[in-house]
Coordinates of C-alpha atoms in Angstrom, one line a residue:
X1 CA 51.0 158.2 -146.5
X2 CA 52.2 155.5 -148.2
X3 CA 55.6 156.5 -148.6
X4 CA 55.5 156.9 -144.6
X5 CA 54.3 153.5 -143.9
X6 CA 57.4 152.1 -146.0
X7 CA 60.0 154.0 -143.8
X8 CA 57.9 152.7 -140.5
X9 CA 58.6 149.4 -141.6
X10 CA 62.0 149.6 -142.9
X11 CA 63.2 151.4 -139.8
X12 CA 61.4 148.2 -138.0
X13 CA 63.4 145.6 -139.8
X14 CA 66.4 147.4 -139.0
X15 CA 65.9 147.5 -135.6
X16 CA 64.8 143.7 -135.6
X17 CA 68.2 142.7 -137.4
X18 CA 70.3 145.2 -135.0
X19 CA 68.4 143.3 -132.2
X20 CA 69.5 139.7 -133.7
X21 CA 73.0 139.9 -134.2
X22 CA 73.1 141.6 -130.3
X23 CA 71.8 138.4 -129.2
X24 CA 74.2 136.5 -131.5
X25 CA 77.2 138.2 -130.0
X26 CA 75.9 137.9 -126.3
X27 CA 76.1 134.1 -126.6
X28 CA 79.1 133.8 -128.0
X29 CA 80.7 135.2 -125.4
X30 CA 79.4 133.4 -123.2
X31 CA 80.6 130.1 -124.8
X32 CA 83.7 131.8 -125.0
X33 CA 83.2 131.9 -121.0
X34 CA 82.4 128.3 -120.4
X35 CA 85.2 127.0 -122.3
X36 CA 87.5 129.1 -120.5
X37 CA 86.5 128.1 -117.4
X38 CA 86.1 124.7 -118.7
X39 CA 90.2 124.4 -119.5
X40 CA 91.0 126.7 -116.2
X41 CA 89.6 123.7 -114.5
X42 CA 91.2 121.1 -116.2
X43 CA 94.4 122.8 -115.8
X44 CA 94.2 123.1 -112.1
X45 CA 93.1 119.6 -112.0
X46 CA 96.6 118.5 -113.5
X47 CA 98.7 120.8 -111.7
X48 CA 97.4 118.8 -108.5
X49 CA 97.4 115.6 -109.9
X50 CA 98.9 112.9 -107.5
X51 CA 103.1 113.1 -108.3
X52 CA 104.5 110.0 -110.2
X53 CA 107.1 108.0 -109.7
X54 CA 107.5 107.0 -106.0
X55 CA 109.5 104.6 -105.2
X56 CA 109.2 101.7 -102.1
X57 CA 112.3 99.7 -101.4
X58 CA 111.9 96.2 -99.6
X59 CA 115.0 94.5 -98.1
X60 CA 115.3 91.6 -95.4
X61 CA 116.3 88.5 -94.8
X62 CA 115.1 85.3 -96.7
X63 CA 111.6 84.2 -95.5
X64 CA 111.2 87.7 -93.7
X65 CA 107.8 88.1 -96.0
X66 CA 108.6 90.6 -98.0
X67 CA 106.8 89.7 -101.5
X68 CA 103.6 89.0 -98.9
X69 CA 103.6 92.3 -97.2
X70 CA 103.5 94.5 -100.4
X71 CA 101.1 92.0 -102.1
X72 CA 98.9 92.9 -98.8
X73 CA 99.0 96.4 -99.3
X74 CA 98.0 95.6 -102.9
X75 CA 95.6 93.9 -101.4
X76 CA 96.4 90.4 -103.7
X77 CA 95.6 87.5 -101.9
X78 CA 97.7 85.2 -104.7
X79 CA 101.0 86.4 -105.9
X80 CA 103.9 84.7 -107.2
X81 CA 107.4 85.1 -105.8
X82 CA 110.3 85.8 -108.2
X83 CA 113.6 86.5 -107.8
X84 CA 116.4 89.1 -108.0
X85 CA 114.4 92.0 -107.7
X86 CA 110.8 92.1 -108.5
X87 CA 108.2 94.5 -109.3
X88 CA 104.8 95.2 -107.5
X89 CA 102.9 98.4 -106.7
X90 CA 99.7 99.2 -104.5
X91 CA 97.4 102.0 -106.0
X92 CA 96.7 105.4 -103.7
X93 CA 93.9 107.1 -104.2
X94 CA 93.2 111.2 -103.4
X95 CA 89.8 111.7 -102.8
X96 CA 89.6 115.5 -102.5
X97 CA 91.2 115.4 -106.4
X98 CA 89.5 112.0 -107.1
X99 CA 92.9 111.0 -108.6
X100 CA 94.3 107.7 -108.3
X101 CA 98.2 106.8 -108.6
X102 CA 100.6 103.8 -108.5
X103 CA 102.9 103.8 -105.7
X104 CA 106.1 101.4 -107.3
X105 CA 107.3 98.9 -104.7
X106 CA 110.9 97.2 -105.4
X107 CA 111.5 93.7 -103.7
X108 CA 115.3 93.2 -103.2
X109 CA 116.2 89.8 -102.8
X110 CA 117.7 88.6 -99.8
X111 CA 120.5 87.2 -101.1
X112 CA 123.2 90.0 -101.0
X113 CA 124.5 88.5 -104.1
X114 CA 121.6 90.8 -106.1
X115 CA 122.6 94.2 -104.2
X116 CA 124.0 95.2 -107.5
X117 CA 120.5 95.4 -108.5
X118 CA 119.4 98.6 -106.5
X119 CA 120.8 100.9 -109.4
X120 CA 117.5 100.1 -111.2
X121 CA 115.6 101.6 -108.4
X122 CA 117.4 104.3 -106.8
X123 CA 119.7 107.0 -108.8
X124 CA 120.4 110.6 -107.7
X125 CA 117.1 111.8 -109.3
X126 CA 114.5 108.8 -107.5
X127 CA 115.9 108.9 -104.3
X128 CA 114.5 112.1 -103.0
X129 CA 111.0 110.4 -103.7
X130 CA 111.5 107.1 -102.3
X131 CA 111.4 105.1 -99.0
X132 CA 113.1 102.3 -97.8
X133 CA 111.7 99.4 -95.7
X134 CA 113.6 96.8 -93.2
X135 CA 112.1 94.2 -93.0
X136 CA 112.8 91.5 -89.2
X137 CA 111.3 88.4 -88.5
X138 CA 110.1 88.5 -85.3
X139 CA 109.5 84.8 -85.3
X140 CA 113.3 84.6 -85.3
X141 CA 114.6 87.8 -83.0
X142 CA 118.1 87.0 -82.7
X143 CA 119.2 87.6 -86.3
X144 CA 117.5 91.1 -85.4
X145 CA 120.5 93.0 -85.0
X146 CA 122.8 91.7 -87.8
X147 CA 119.7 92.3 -90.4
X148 CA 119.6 96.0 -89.4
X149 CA 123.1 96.3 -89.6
X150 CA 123.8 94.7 -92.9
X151 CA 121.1 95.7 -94.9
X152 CA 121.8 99.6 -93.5
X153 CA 125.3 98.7 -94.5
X154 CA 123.6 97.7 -98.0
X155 CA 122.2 101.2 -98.2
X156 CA 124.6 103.3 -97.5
X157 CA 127.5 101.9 -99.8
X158 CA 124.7 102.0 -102.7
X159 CA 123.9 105.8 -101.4
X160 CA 127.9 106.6 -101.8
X161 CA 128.0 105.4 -105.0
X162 CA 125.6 107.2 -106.6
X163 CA 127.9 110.0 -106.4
X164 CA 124.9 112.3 -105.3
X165 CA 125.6 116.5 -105.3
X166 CA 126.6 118.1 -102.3
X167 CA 124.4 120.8 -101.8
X168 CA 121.8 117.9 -103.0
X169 CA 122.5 115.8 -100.3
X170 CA 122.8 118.2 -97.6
X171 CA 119.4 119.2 -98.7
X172 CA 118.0 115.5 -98.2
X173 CA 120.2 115.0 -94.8
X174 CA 118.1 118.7 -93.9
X175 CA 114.2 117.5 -95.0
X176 CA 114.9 114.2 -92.8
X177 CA 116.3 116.9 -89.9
X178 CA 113.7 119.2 -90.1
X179 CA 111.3 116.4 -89.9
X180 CA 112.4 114.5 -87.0
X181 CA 112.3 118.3 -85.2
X182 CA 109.4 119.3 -86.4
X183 CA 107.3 115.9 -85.4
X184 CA 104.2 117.2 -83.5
X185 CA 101.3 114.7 -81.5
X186 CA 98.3 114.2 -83.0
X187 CA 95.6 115.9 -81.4
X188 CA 98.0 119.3 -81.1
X189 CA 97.0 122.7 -82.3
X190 CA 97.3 122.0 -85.9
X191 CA 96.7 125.6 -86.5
X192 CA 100.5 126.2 -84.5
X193 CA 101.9 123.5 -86.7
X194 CA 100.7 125.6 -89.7
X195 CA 102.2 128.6 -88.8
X196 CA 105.3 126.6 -88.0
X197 CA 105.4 125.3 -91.7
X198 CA 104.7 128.9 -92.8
X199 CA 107.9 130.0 -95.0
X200 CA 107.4 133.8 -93.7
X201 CA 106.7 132.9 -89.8
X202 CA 110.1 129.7 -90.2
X203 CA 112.5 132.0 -89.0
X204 CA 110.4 132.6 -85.8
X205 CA 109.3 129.3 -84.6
X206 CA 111.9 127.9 -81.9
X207 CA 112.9 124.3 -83.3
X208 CA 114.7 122.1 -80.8
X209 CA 118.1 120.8 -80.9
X210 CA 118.1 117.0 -81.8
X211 CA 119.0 114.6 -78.7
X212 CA 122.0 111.7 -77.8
X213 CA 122.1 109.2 -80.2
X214 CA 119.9 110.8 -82.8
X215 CA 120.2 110.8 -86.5
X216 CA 123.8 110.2 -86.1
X217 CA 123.3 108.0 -89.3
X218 CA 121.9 110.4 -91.7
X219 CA 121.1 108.7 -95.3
X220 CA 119.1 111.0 -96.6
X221 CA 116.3 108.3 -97.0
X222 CA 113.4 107.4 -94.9
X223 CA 113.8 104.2 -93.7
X224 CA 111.0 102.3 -91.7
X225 CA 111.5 99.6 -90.0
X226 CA 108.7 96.8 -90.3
X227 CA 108.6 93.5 -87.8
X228 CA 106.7 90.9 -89.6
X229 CA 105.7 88.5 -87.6
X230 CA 104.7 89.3 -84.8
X231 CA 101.9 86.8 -84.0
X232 CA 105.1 84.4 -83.0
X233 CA 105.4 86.3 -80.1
X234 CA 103.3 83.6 -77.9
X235 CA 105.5 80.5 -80.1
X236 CA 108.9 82.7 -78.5
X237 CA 107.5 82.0 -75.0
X238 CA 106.2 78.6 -74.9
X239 CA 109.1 77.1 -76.9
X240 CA 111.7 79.7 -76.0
X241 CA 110.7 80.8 -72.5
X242 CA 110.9 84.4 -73.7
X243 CA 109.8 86.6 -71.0
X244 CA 108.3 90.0 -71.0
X245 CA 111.6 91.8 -70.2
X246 CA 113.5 89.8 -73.4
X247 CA 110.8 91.0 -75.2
X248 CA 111.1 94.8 -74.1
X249 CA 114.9 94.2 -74.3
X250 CA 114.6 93.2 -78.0
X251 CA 112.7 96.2 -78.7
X252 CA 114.8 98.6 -76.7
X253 CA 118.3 97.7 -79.3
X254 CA 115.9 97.9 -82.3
X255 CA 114.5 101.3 -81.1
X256 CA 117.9 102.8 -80.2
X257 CA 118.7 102.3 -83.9
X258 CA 116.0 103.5 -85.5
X259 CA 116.8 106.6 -83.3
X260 CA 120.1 106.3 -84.8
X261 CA 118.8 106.2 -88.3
X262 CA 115.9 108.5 -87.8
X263 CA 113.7 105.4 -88.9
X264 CA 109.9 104.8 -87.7
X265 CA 109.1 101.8 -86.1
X266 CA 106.4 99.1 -86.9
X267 CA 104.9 95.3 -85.7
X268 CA 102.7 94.0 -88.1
X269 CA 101.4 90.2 -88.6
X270 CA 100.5 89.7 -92.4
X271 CA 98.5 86.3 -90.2
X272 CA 96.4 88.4 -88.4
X273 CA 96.4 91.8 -90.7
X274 CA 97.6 93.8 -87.9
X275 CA 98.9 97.1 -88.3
X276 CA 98.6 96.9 -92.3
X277 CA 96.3 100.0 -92.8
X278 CA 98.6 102.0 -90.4
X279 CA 101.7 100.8 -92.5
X280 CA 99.8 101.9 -95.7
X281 CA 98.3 105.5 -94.3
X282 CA 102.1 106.5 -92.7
X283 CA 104.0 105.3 -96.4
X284 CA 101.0 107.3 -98.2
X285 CA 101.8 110.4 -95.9
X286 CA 105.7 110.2 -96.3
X287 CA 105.7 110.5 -99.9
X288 CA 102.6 111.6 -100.8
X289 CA 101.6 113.9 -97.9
X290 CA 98.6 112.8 -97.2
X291 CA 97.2 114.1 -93.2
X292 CA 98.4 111.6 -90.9
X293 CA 97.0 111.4 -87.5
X294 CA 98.0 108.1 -85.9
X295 CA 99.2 108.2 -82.2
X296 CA 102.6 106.0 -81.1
X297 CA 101.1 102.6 -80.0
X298 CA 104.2 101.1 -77.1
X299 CA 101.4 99.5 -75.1
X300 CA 100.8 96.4 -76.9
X301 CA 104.2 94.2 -77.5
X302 CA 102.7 92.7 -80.7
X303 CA 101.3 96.1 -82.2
X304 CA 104.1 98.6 -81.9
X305 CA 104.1 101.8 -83.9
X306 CA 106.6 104.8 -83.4
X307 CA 106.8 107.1 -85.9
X308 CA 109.9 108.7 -86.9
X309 CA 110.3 112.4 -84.4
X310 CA 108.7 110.8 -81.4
X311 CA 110.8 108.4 -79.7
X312 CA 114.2 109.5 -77.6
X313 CA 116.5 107.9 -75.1
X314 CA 114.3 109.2 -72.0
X315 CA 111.4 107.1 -73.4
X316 CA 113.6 104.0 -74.3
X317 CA 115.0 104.1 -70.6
X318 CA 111.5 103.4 -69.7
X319 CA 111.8 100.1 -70.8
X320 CA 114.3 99.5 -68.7
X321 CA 112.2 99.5 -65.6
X322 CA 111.2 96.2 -66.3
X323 CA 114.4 94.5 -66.2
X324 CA 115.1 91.8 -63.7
X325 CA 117.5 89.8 -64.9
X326 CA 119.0 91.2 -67.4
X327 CA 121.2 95.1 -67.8
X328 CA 120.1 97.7 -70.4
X329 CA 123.9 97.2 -71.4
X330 CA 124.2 93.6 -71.7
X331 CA 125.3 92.4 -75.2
X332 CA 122.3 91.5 -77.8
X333 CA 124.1 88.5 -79.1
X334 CA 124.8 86.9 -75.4
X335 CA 121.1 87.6 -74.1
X336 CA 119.4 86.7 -77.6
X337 CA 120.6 83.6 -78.2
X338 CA 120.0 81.6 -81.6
X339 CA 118.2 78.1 -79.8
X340 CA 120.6 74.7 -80.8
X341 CA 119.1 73.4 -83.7
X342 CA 117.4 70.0 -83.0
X343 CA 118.1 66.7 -84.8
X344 CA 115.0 65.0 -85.9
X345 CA 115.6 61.8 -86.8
X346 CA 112.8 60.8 -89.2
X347 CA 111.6 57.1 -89.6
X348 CA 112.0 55.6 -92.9
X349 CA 108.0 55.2 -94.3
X350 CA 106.7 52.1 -94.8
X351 CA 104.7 51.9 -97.9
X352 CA 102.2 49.0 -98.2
X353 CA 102.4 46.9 -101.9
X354 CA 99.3 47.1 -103.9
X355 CA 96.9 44.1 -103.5
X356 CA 97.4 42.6 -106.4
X357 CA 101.3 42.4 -106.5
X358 CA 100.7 41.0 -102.8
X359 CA 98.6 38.6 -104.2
X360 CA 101.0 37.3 -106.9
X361 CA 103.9 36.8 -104.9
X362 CA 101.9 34.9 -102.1
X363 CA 100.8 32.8 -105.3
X364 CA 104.1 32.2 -106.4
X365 CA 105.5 31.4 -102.6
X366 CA 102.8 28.6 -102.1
X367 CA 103.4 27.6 -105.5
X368 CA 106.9 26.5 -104.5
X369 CA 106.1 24.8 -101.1
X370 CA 105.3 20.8 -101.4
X371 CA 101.7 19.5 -101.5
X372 CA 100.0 19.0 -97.9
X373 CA 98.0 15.7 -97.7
X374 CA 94.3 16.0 -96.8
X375 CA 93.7 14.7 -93.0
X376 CA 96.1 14.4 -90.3
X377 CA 99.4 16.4 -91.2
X378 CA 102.1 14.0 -91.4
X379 CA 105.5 15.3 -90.3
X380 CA 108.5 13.8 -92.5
X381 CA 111.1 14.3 -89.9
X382 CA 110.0 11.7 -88.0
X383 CA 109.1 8.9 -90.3
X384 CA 111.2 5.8 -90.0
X385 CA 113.3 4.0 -93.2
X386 CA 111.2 2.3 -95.5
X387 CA 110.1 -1.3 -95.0
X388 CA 109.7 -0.6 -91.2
X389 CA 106.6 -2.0 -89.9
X390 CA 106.7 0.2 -86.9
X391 CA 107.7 4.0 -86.5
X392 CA 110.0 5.2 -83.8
X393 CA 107.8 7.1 -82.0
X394 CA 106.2 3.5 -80.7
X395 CA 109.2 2.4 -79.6
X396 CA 108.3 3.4 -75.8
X397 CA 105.0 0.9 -76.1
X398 CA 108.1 -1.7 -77.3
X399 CA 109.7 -1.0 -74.0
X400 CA 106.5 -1.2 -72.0
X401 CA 106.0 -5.2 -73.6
X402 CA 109.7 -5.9 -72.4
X403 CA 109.2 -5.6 -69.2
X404 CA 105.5 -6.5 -68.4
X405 CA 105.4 -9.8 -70.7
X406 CA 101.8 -10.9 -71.1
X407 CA 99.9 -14.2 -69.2
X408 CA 98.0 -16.4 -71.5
X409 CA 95.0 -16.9 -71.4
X410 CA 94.1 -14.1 -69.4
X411 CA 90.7 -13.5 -71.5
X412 CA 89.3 -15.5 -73.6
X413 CA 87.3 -14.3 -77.1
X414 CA 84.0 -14.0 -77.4
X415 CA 82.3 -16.0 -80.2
X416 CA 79.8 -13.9 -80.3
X417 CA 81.7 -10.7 -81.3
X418 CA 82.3 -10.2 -85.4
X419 CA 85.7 -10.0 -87.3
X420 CA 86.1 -6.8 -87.3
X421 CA 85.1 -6.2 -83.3
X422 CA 87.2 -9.8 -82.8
X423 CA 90.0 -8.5 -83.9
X424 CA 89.6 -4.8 -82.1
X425 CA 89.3 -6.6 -79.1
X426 CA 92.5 -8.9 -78.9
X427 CA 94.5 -6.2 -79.7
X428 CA 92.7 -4.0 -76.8
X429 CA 93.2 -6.8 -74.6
X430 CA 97.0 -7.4 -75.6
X431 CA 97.7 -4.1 -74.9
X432 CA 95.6 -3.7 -71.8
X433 CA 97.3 -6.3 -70.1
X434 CA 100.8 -5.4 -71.1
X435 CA 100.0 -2.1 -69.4
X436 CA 98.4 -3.4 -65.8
X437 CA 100.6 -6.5 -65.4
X438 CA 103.9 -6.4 -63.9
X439 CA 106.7 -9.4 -64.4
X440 CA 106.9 -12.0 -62.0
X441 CA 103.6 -11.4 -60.9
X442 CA 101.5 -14.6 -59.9
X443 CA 99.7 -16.3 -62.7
X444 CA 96.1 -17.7 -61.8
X445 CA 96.5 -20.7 -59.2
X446 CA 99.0 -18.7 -57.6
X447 CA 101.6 -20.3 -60.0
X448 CA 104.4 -17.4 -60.9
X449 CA 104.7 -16.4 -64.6
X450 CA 107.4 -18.4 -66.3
X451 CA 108.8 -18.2 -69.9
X452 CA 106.7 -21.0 -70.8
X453 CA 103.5 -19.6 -69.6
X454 CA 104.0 -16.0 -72.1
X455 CA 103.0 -16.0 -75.4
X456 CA 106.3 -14.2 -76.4
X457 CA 109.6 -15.7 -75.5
X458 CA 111.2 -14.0 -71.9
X459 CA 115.0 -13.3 -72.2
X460 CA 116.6 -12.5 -69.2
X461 CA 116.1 -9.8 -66.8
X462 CA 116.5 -6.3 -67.9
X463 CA 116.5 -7.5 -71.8
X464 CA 114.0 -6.5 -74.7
X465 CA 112.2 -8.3 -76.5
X466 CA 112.7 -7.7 -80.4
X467 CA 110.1 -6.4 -82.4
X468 CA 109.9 -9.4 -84.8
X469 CA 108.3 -11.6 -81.9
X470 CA 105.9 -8.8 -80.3
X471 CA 104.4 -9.0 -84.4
X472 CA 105.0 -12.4 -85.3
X473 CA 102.6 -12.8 -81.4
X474 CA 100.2 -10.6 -83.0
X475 CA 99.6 -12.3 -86.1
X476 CA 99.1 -15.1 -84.9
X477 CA 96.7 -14.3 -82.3
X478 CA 95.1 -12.3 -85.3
X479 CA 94.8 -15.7 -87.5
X480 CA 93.6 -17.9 -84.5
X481 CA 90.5 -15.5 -83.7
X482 CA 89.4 -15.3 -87.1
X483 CA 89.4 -19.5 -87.3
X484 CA 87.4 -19.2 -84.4
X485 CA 85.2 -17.0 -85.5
X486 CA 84.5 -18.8 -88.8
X487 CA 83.9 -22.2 -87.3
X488 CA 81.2 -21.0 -84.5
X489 CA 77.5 -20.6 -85.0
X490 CA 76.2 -17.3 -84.8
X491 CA 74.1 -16.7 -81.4
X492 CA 70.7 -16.8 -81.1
X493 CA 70.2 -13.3 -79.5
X494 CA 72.3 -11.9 -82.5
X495 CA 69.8 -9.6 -83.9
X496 CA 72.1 -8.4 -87.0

């Protein structure tokens, strides 16, 4: 019995222990499992990471905004502008993946003097993952033209000299092809676009022969062409008297090269933030590509889009409708005139002193003037020699005693008067009757004035009489009325 028990339980342990390390080996397969599937995922997730290394290239003219446009799709409200060829980048983010990626953008100056600088940007192995933008200001449309043509020039040459493969080339000069064929409208059957793309259906699908005028200028880049500006539109016809049909004939020429070039055409106004987002989604879907689903915009003049496989000569003639004046064939240059520059002649500023200095050299000007007398200004122009008795400007009264000699004894003084009112009044008298009596007027009696009847001495007719008699007559009046007013009694009815 006892000997059975011990085998009951040893046989139990074993089959406890068996049990265990069962367990044991179930789990660690099944970590083995989870980290498995853990680095399977993580190794998808890299294999569709967003691709490095894209490249956006920025050329235009001077002042065409080309620093401001990329710092808008950075969405950088303060940015510094350099020069040469500077650096920026706006970030693109994959939401399916959750990755994020820098998108490089290269700002060529627009001096041609720093073309030499596009070797740091595009070399044989960049270029088939970059895009380059053209950059027109709209606010001056008639170096349109010329700035497509140079900076294109600008291109090319750089393209030539990168001494690219052949079968390379013919490959890029084929995507661009292929792409401006293959350009379907949004809203199509994207499930026919799919099978179009399909390697094993290509050889089936029917792809259409490009038409006049198109791609002629193959670069094996993408090029898109950007109007900045655009919000000067309104400042080209009140200043300008742009019309609707210069307008349409501006974008006709820049829409017959882009066809040329295979380049997609945008208006966008960093003012007014128009057209930014579709600028951003259509770079993200060239070199990214991300879905893109954005209809051509011809409608509104300030907020043109055309992508790059939609536009042809039939739709550019449409333009042409509109024409009134001018020929679809008329010369750019002739219609789009630069406006003559005008001269403003700027006035020299004024600046007013400070108040102080003011101060001090009004204090040093009245400093050197002489010192005015208090009372009656005296003017020393008119003041006679020294020792004069009488100034010059009585000389007419002088004249006026000449010729109307005074009768004694006209009025007599009256004792009753003072000094000082005595003497007033014979010289009011004197002068009173010099003034209302005429010569040879009848004396009283009816006796004529004669020379021994004046006080003064009478010359003959039509002379003067000097001035030495006129005051020797009033001194001596003078000294005669204060002896009589010395020797008389005061009046009784003198109240003083």
């Amino acid at each position: 019995m006892a000997a059975a028990g011990r085998n009951t339980l040893l046989s139990a342990s074993s089959t406890v222990q068996n049990s265990t390390a069962d367990n044991q080996t179930t789990e660690e397969e099944d970590g083995q499992n989870l980290w498995s599937s853990i680095l399977s995922e993580v190794s998808t997730r890299s294999r569709s990471k967003l691709p490095s290394g894209k490249n956006v290239v920025v050329m235009g003219e001077v002042g065409s905004g080309k620093t401001t446009l990329v710092a808008k799709l950075q969405g950088v409200e303060e940015y510094m502008r350099g020069r040469g060829l500077e650096y920026l980048y706006f970030s693109v983010h994959d939401e399916d993946i959750d990755d994020h990626a820098r998108c490089n953008a290269w700002v060529l100056d627009g001096d041609l003097y720093h073309k030499g600088l596009q070797k740091f940007v595009l070399s044989a192995e960049s270029l088939p993952h970059s895009v380059a933008l053209l950059l027109l200001d709209l606010s001056r449309p008639w170096l349109a033209l010329d700035s497509l043509h140079k900076w294109s020039s600008v291109l090319r040459e750089h393209i030539d000299k990168l001494h690219v493969p052949p079968e390379t080339m013919r490959e890029l000069e084929h995507r661009l092809v292929k792409q401006y064929q293959e350009y379907v409208e949004p809203g199509s059957d994207l499930e026919a676009v799919t099978q179009r793309r399909n390697a094993d259906q290509e050889e089936e699908s029917v792809i259409l022969p490009l038409g006049d005028n198109t791609l002629t200028h193959n670069l094996g880049l993408p090029i898109v062409v950007v109007c900045t500006k655009c919000d000067a539109i309104s400042t080209l016809e009140k200043e300008h008297d742009y019309r609707d049909e210069h307008l349409d004939f501006i974008q006709s020429h820049i829409r017959r090269f882009c066809l040329q070039y295979g380049a997609s055409l945008l208006y966008t106004s960093m003012k007014e933030g128009k057209n930014l987002d579709v600028l951003y989604k259509y770079l993200v879907h060239q070199l990214y590509g991300f879905p893109f689903s954005m209809a051509a915009q011809v409608v509104e003049r300030d907020a043109v889009f055309i992508p790059a496989g939609w536009d042809n000569e039939k739709k550019i003639s449409i333009l042409h409708e509109n024409f009134q004046t001018l020929k679809a064939d008329d010369v750019f240059e002739e219609v789009i005139v630069k406006p003559p520059v005008r001269k403003f002649v700027h006035e020299k500023e004024v600046l007013a002193e400070d108040d102080q200095v003011f101060l001090v050299k009004l204090q040093s000007l009245l400093a050197k003037q002489p010192p005015v007398t208090a009372g009656r200004p005296v003017d020393p122009t008119n003041r006679a020699p020294s020792g004069s008795p009488r100034t010059s400007n009585r000389s007419a009264a002088a004249n006026v005693a000449n010729v109307m000699p005074m009768q004694s004894g006209t009025k007599k003084i009256d004792p009753n008067m003072k000094g000082g009112q005595t003497s007033e009044g014979v010289l009011a008298n004197f002068f009173n009757s010099l003034l209302t009596k005429k010569a040879g007027s009848p004396g009283p009696g009816g006796q004529p004035a004669t020379g021994s009847s004046t006080p003064g001495t009478v010359r003959k007719s039509g002379s003067k009489l000097g001035l030495t008699d006129v005051q020797a007559e009033l001194d001596r009046i003078s000294s005669k009325s204060e002896l009589d007013s010395t020797n008389t009694p005061p009046a009784e009815n003198d109240q003083s």
